[in-house]
Amino acid sequence: MRALWVGIIVVFSVLAGLGATGTVYSLIVGDDDLLGNAILLIGATAFAVLGRHGLRVFDRGAPAAARDFGRWLPAADPADGAHPELDARLRRSARRATGFAVGWAVVFAAGFTQLSLVDAAAEDLLHTGFHEIGEVVDVRHTRGTTYIEVSHGTRTDVLIRDSDRDYRVGDEVIVIYDPADPSRVRTADEPNEGDGRLALGIVPMLAALFGLPFSIGPAAGWRRRIRAVERTGWRRAGVTDDQLGGSQGRYLDAEFRDGTDVTLRRSWAFLNLSPSAGWKNRPVWVGGWGKTMVVGDEKGPYVLAAHAIRERVSRSRP
């Protein structure tokens, strides 16, 4: 259920970003898409806020469901005390992950803006450029792209075909170009925006569409871990990095002072570069519950995101 709310937030946040960028662009250039962009911005923002509200309601119910911290941690001991340095590292990890998410959002907005500017430049040339009759003198296909060579006046230019028009040598076309910069040229049907300029917008957007969802998850995970540790505090434990049988991968075995232990697995998160390989009963601190647990090492620069793969059991049990 939580994944559903996160998905709603991610999808509609991206759409709201598109709407915001489009609205700003429409206000600047004064095009006819202002109303549509504004509706997209308002509607997507409303659904993103709804998703955020649903997620907060769901998260508020999580502590109640996990009130029995004894499933993962022993009872609090006054000797455990507070550990502001670990709390600070936890918050820094959350800020880093959030920074990655914001960075991907900026990349997406930059790509979208580039595409909008390219489209606006072609549209502006259509209305303000010099028009003259030209003739198609060659049509060629290269790597899935069709180019037309057009002769007009004293110039011959090669343009990219983007429309569905089927050109033949000798066809008459209307050529529009900028007298101050004749390299800016198009026809009435072909904006000739250029693969390079389009790639400057498309590539960042595609990269952001891949990176943004993967960065939002860890960012949200670190925020949940902050709340979990605030509720449970830290417990002293000796942690051993070991290998599960077969191909199940590595795990962290945390043994507490009361003789119980809990089995954890490292969660994928940004900038958790402090290796746990080679740990043998390493004295560290463990906090949180269930899928939102944290391992804090006072001797290392980072805290490690983890999740329980087995509830706490006594060492005397098989």
Tab-separated table of C-alpha atoms in Angstrom:
chain	number	residue	atom	x	y	z
A	1	MET	CA	0.000	0.000	0.000
A	2	ARG	CA	2.836	2.361	0.806
A	3	ALA	CA	4.362	1.782	-2.631
A	4	LEU	CA	1.065	2.912	-4.177
A	5	TRP	CA	1.142	6.255	-2.345
A	6	VAL	CA	4.816	6.755	-3.211
A	7	GLY	CA	4.049	5.988	-6.863
A	8	ILE	CA	1.224	8.545	-6.887
A	9	ILE	CA	3.535	11.186	-5.427
A	10	VAL	CA	6.320	10.456	-7.928
A	11	VAL	CA	4.116	10.392	-11.030
A	12	PHE	CA	2.120	13.506	-10.222
A	13	SER	CA	5.166	15.391	-8.952
A	14	VAL	CA	6.811	14.836	-12.336
A	15	LEU	CA	3.632	15.979	-14.091
A	16	ALA	CA	3.434	19.022	-11.818
A	17	GLY	CA	7.026	19.842	-12.725
A	18	LEU	CA	6.130	19.660	-16.404
A	19	GLY	CA	3.113	21.868	-15.801
A	20	ALA	CA	5.145	24.405	-13.831
A	21	THR	CA	7.851	24.584	-16.490
A	22	GLY	CA	5.262	24.881	-19.253
A	23	THR	CA	3.329	27.559	-17.373
A	24	VAL	CA	6.427	29.680	-16.814
A	25	TYR	CA	7.391	29.268	-20.444
A	26	SER	CA	3.883	30.234	-21.611
A	27	LEU	CA	3.938	33.337	-19.418
A	28	ILE	CA	7.285	34.383	-20.892
A	29	VAL	CA	6.558	33.822	-24.584
A	30	GLY	CA	2.790	34.361	-24.419
A	31	ASP	CA	1.759	31.232	-26.347
A	32	ASP	CA	-1.697	29.635	-26.463
A	33	ASP	CA	-0.843	26.736	-24.127
A	34	LEU	CA	-0.980	28.753	-20.910
A	35	LEU	CA	-4.407	27.474	-19.849
A	36	GLY	CA	-3.539	23.830	-20.534
A	37	ASN	CA	-0.222	24.099	-18.706
A	38	ALA	CA	-1.877	25.803	-15.746
A	39	ILE	CA	-4.546	23.087	-15.553
A	40	LEU	CA	-1.829	20.416	-15.661
A	41	LEU	CA	0.106	22.184	-12.906
A	42	ILE	CA	-2.902	22.618	-10.612
A	43	GLY	CA	-4.338	19.152	-11.199
A	44	ALA	CA	-1.038	17.298	-10.835
A	45	THR	CA	-0.142	19.302	-7.730
A	46	ALA	CA	-3.503	18.449	-6.171
A	47	PHE	CA	-2.988	14.725	-6.754
A	48	ALA	CA	0.612	14.910	-5.488
A	49	VAL	CA	-0.630	16.608	-2.307
A	50	LEU	CA	-3.323	13.939	-1.980
A	51	GLY	CA	-0.662	11.250	-2.329
A	52	ARG	CA	1.494	12.964	0.274
A	53	HIS	CA	-1.456	13.126	2.661
A	54	GLY	CA	-2.209	9.446	2.128
A	55	LEU	CA	1.433	8.566	2.732
A	56	ARG	CA	1.540	10.565	5.970
A	57	VAL	CA	-1.629	8.875	7.205
A	58	PHE	CA	-0.134	5.499	6.354
A	59	ASP	CA	3.155	6.349	8.079
A	60	ARG	CA	1.364	7.573	11.188
A	61	GLY	CA	-0.209	4.150	11.442
A	62	ALA	CA	3.160	2.414	11.132
A	63	PRO	CA	4.381	3.221	14.677
A	64	ALA	CA	1.136	1.860	16.093
A	65	ALA	CA	1.614	-1.350	14.140
A	66	ALA	CA	5.244	-1.518	15.253
A	67	ARG	CA	4.682	-0.454	18.859
A	68	ASP	CA	6.167	-3.713	20.087
A	69	PHE	CA	9.777	-2.795	19.361
A	70	GLY	CA	10.776	-5.957	21.183
A	71	ARG	CA	10.369	-7.812	17.919
A	72	TRP	CA	13.560	-6.089	16.739
A	73	LEU	CA	15.220	-4.337	19.692
A	74	PRO	CA	15.703	-5.128	23.377
A	75	ALA	CA	14.214	-2.880	26.039
A	76	ALA	CA	15.798	0.541	26.362
A	77	ASP	CA	18.663	0.786	28.825
A	78	PRO	CA	19.600	4.129	30.421
A	79	ALA	CA	23.208	3.209	29.692
A	80	ASP	CA	22.491	3.438	25.968
A	81	GLY	CA	22.043	7.198	26.258
A	82	ALA	CA	21.612	9.673	23.432
A	83	HIS	CA	23.893	9.817	20.416
A	84	PRO	CA	23.559	13.201	18.722
A	85	GLU	CA	26.522	12.498	16.434
A	86	LEU	CA	24.741	9.461	14.965
A	87	ASP	CA	21.492	11.428	14.705
A	88	ALA	CA	23.370	14.134	12.804
A	89	ARG	CA	24.845	11.574	10.391
A	90	LEU	CA	21.385	10.136	9.841
A	91	ARG	CA	20.025	13.565	8.955
A	92	ARG	CA	22.983	14.222	6.637
A	93	SER	CA	22.286	10.975	4.794
A	94	ALA	CA	18.666	12.057	4.369
A	95	ARG	CA	19.747	15.452	3.038
A	96	ARG	CA	22.157	13.863	0.562
A	97	ALA	CA	19.493	11.510	-0.757
A	98	THR	CA	17.015	14.388	-1.013
A	99	GLY	CA	19.657	16.402	-2.856
A	100	PHE	CA	20.002	13.634	-5.436
A	101	ALA	CA	16.231	13.602	-5.961
A	102	VAL	CA	16.112	17.387	-6.335
A	103	GLY	CA	19.073	17.238	-8.705
A	104	TRP	CA	17.301	14.759	-10.977
A	105	ALA	CA	14.197	16.959	-10.914
A	106	VAL	CA	16.333	19.920	-12.019
A	107	VAL	CA	17.848	17.812	-14.821
A	108	PHE	CA	14.357	16.884	-16.001
A	109	ALA	CA	13.213	20.509	-15.914
A	110	ALA	CA	16.334	21.602	-17.805
A	111	GLY	CA	15.717	19.040	-20.550
A	112	PHE	CA	12.078	20.039	-20.840
A	113	THR	CA	13.062	23.705	-21.009
A	114	GLN	CA	15.568	22.970	-23.779
A	115	LEU	CA	12.904	21.227	-25.871
A	116	SER	CA	10.518	24.116	-25.272
A	117	LEU	CA	13.123	26.666	-26.348
A	118	VAL	CA	13.934	24.728	-29.522
A	119	ASP	CA	10.249	24.500	-30.392
A	120	ALA	CA	9.736	28.194	-29.623
A	121	ALA	CA	12.663	29.183	-31.839
A	122	ALA	CA	11.232	27.219	-34.763
A	123	GLU	CA	7.784	28.732	-34.207
A	124	ASP	CA	9.238	32.237	-33.984
A	125	LEU	CA	11.136	31.741	-37.242
A	126	LEU	CA	7.909	30.625	-38.926
A	127	HIS	CA	6.230	33.928	-38.054
A	128	THR	CA	9.137	36.364	-38.367
A	129	GLY	CA	11.468	34.831	-40.975
A	130	PHE	CA	11.781	35.687	-44.661
A	131	HIS	CA	9.576	33.489	-46.872
A	132	GLU	CA	10.468	32.407	-50.387
A	133	ILE	CA	9.714	29.565	-52.765
A	134	GLY	CA	12.211	26.715	-52.878
A	135	GLU	CA	12.599	23.423	-54.717
A	136	VAL	CA	13.531	19.982	-53.406
A	137	VAL	CA	16.671	18.867	-55.260
A	138	ASP	CA	17.460	15.714	-53.280
A	139	VAL	CA	15.871	13.341	-50.757
A	140	ARG	CA	18.037	10.941	-48.761
A	141	HIS	CA	17.640	8.583	-45.838
A	142	THR	CA	20.366	8.114	-43.237
A	143	ARG	CA	20.060	5.924	-40.128
A	144	GLY	CA	16.302	6.204	-39.968
A	145	THR	CA	16.240	9.965	-40.594
A	146	THR	CA	15.031	11.554	-43.825
A	147	TYR	CA	16.755	14.679	-45.116
A	148	ILE	CA	15.605	16.953	-47.896
A	149	GLU	CA	17.953	19.215	-49.817
A	150	VAL	CA	16.207	22.415	-50.822
A	151	SER	CA	17.404	25.061	-53.265
A	152	HIS	CA	16.091	28.577	-52.703
A	153	GLY	CA	17.432	31.876	-53.965
A	154	THR	CA	21.215	31.609	-54.008
A	155	ARG	CA	21.357	28.993	-51.232
A	156	THR	CA	20.922	25.263	-50.882
A	157	ASP	CA	20.128	23.878	-47.425
A	158	VAL	CA	19.674	20.397	-46.006
A	159	LEU	CA	16.710	20.065	-43.647
A	160	ILE	CA	15.390	17.251	-41.465
A	161	ARG	CA	11.988	15.878	-42.414
A	162	ASP	CA	9.750	15.612	-39.334
A	163	SER	CA	6.336	15.658	-41.009
A	164	ASP	CA	4.550	12.842	-42.839
A	165	ARG	CA	4.918	14.570	-46.189
A	166	ASP	CA	6.388	12.360	-48.910
A	167	TYR	CA	8.908	14.529	-50.757
A	168	ARG	CA	10.100	14.002	-54.305
A	169	VAL	CA	12.753	15.803	-56.281
A	170	GLY	CA	11.196	18.838	-57.945
A	171	ASP	CA	8.576	19.434	-55.244
A	172	GLU	CA	7.939	23.069	-54.432
A	173	VAL	CA	8.215	24.127	-50.775
A	174	ILE	CA	7.992	27.385	-48.856
A	175	VAL	CA	11.361	28.129	-47.250
A	176	ILE	CA	11.617	30.423	-44.234
A	177	TYR	CA	14.971	31.685	-43.001
A	178	ASP	CA	16.490	34.417	-40.875
A	179	PRO	CA	18.211	37.011	-43.099
A	180	ALA	CA	20.547	37.910	-40.226
A	181	ASP	CA	21.473	34.241	-39.764
A	182	PRO	CA	20.663	32.223	-42.903
A	183	SER	CA	21.675	28.993	-41.160
A	184	ARG	CA	18.394	29.282	-39.250
A	185	VAL	CA	16.144	27.817	-41.893
A	186	ARG	CA	12.963	25.775	-42.044
A	187	THR	CA	10.012	25.151	-44.321
A	188	ALA	CA	6.329	25.668	-43.700
A	189	ASP	CA	6.024	21.963	-42.805
A	190	GLU	CA	9.449	21.112	-41.376
A	191	PRO	CA	10.653	22.964	-38.245
A	192	ASN	CA	14.191	21.624	-38.841
A	193	GLU	CA	14.960	21.735	-35.136
A	194	GLY	CA	18.129	19.687	-35.439
A	195	ASP	CA	19.021	16.382	-33.812
A	196	GLY	CA	21.760	17.916	-31.682
A	197	ARG	CA	19.554	20.555	-30.090
A	198	LEU	CA	16.759	18.055	-29.523
A	199	ALA	CA	19.204	15.598	-27.955
A	200	LEU	CA	20.242	18.269	-25.445
A	201	GLY	CA	16.679	18.138	-24.164
A	202	ILE	CA	15.694	14.516	-24.717
A	203	VAL	CA	18.777	12.878	-23.187
A	204	PRO	CA	18.528	14.704	-19.817
A	205	MET	CA	14.794	14.012	-19.640
A	206	LEU	CA	15.266	10.293	-20.294
A	207	ALA	CA	18.075	10.130	-17.748
A	208	ALA	CA	15.933	11.940	-15.175
A	209	LEU	CA	12.948	9.676	-15.815
A	210	PHE	CA	15.220	6.785	-14.859
A	211	GLY	CA	17.082	8.465	-12.011
A	212	LEU	CA	14.264	10.380	-10.331
A	213	PRO	CA	12.141	7.394	-9.207
A	214	PHE	CA	15.237	5.568	-7.947
A	215	SER	CA	16.361	8.620	-5.966
A	216	ILE	CA	12.977	9.409	-4.433
A	217	GLY	CA	12.767	5.945	-2.845
A	218	PRO	CA	16.021	6.226	-0.848
A	219	ALA	CA	15.220	9.822	0.107
A	220	ALA	CA	11.857	8.762	1.524
A	221	GLY	CA	13.508	5.756	3.186
A	222	TRP	CA	15.992	7.925	5.062
A	223	ARG	CA	13.168	10.173	6.287
A	224	ARG	CA	11.320	7.138	7.630
A	225	ARG	CA	14.476	5.950	9.368
A	226	ILE	CA	14.888	9.313	11.073
A	227	ARG	CA	11.374	9.037	12.497
A	228	ALA	CA	11.920	5.408	13.501
A	229	VAL	CA	15.159	6.125	15.379
A	230	GLU	CA	13.591	9.153	17.064
A	231	ARG	CA	10.979	6.766	18.442
A	232	THR	CA	13.176	3.798	19.390
A	233	GLY	CA	16.514	5.379	20.238
A	234	TRP	CA	19.785	3.455	19.812
A	235	ARG	CA	20.807	0.067	21.243
A	236	ARG	CA	24.365	-1.172	21.652
A	237	ALA	CA	25.081	-4.300	19.606
A	238	GLY	CA	27.958	-6.318	18.255
A	239	VAL	CA	27.517	-6.688	14.494
A	240	THR	CA	29.042	-9.362	12.285
A	241	ASP	CA	28.965	-9.221	8.496
A	242	ASP	CA	28.361	-12.756	7.263
A	243	GLN	CA	27.147	-14.770	4.295
A	244	LEU	CA	23.764	-16.470	4.097
A	245	GLY	CA	23.625	-19.967	2.711
A	246	GLY	CA	23.461	-20.530	-1.035
A	247	SER	CA	22.971	-17.420	-3.157
A	248	GLN	CA	20.992	-15.451	-0.578
A	249	GLY	CA	23.739	-12.854	-0.188
A	250	ARG	CA	25.296	-11.127	2.802
A	251	TYR	CA	23.638	-10.084	6.022
A	252	LEU	CA	24.426	-8.302	9.282
A	253	ASP	CA	23.966	-10.264	12.483
A	254	ALA	CA	23.413	-7.829	15.381
A	255	GLU	CA	23.834	-9.344	18.860
A	256	PHE	CA	22.521	-7.271	21.766
A	257	ARG	CA	23.724	-7.203	25.354
A	258	ASP	CA	20.829	-9.343	26.576
A	259	GLY	CA	21.982	-12.268	24.428
A	260	THR	CA	19.412	-11.817	21.655
A	261	ASP	CA	20.161	-10.986	18.051
A	262	VAL	CA	18.393	-9.728	14.951
A	263	THR	CA	19.349	-10.451	11.353
A	264	LEU	CA	19.602	-7.437	9.056
A	265	ARG	CA	20.341	-6.847	5.418
A	266	ARG	CA	21.865	-3.684	4.033
A	267	SER	CA	19.344	-1.510	2.191
A	268	TRP	CA	20.417	0.210	-0.993
A	269	ALA	CA	20.830	3.928	-0.284
A	270	PHE	CA	22.914	6.823	-1.566
A	271	LEU	CA	26.393	7.418	-0.208
A	272	ASN	CA	26.417	4.448	2.171
A	273	LEU	CA	30.028	3.873	1.260
A	274	SER	CA	31.288	2.736	4.662
A	275	PRO	CA	31.932	-0.997	4.127
A	276	SER	CA	30.760	-3.513	6.677
A	277	ALA	CA	32.797	-6.314	5.107
A	278	GLY	CA	35.056	-7.929	7.661
A	279	TRP	CA	33.048	-6.854	10.696
A	280	LYS	CA	33.300	-9.421	13.489
A	281	ASN	CA	31.241	-8.519	16.535
A	282	ARG	CA	31.976	-4.863	15.839
A	283	PRO	CA	30.552	-2.604	18.577
A	284	VAL	CA	27.972	-0.356	16.916
A	285	TRP	CA	24.521	1.103	17.578
A	286	VAL	CA	21.247	-0.151	16.093
A	287	GLY	CA	17.930	1.709	15.917
A	288	GLY	CA	14.562	1.658	14.174
A	289	TRP	CA	12.284	-1.273	13.422
A	290	GLY	CA	11.348	-3.662	10.637
A	291	LYS	CA	12.221	-2.257	7.242
A	292	THR	CA	13.444	1.060	8.657
A	293	MET	CA	16.466	0.084	10.730
A	294	VAL	CA	19.825	1.825	10.950
A	295	VAL	CA	23.291	0.695	11.982
A	296	GLY	CA	25.481	3.493	13.316
A	297	ASP	CA	29.227	3.134	13.762
A	298	GLU	CA	30.817	5.858	15.864
A	299	LYS	CA	34.180	5.096	14.237
A	300	GLY	CA	32.907	5.531	10.683
A	301	PRO	CA	31.645	8.565	8.754
A	302	TYR	CA	28.298	7.079	7.748
A	303	VAL	CA	25.262	5.305	9.108
A	304	LEU	CA	24.069	2.212	7.258
A	305	ALA	CA	20.476	1.762	6.129
A	306	ALA	CA	19.230	-1.749	6.866
A	307	HIS	CA	16.065	-3.789	7.144
A	308	ALA	CA	15.297	-6.793	9.308
A	309	ILE	CA	15.002	-10.127	7.524
A	310	ARG	CA	14.355	-11.979	10.774
A	311	GLU	CA	12.900	-10.826	14.065
A	312	ARG	CA	14.962	-10.762	17.244
A	313	VAL	CA	15.584	-14.178	18.795
A	314	SER	CA	17.562	-15.524	21.719
A	315	ARG	CA	21.022	-16.870	20.920
A	316	SER	CA	20.097	-20.018	22.803
A	317	ARG	CA	17.362	-20.804	20.262
A	318	PRO	CA	18.262	-22.773	17.123
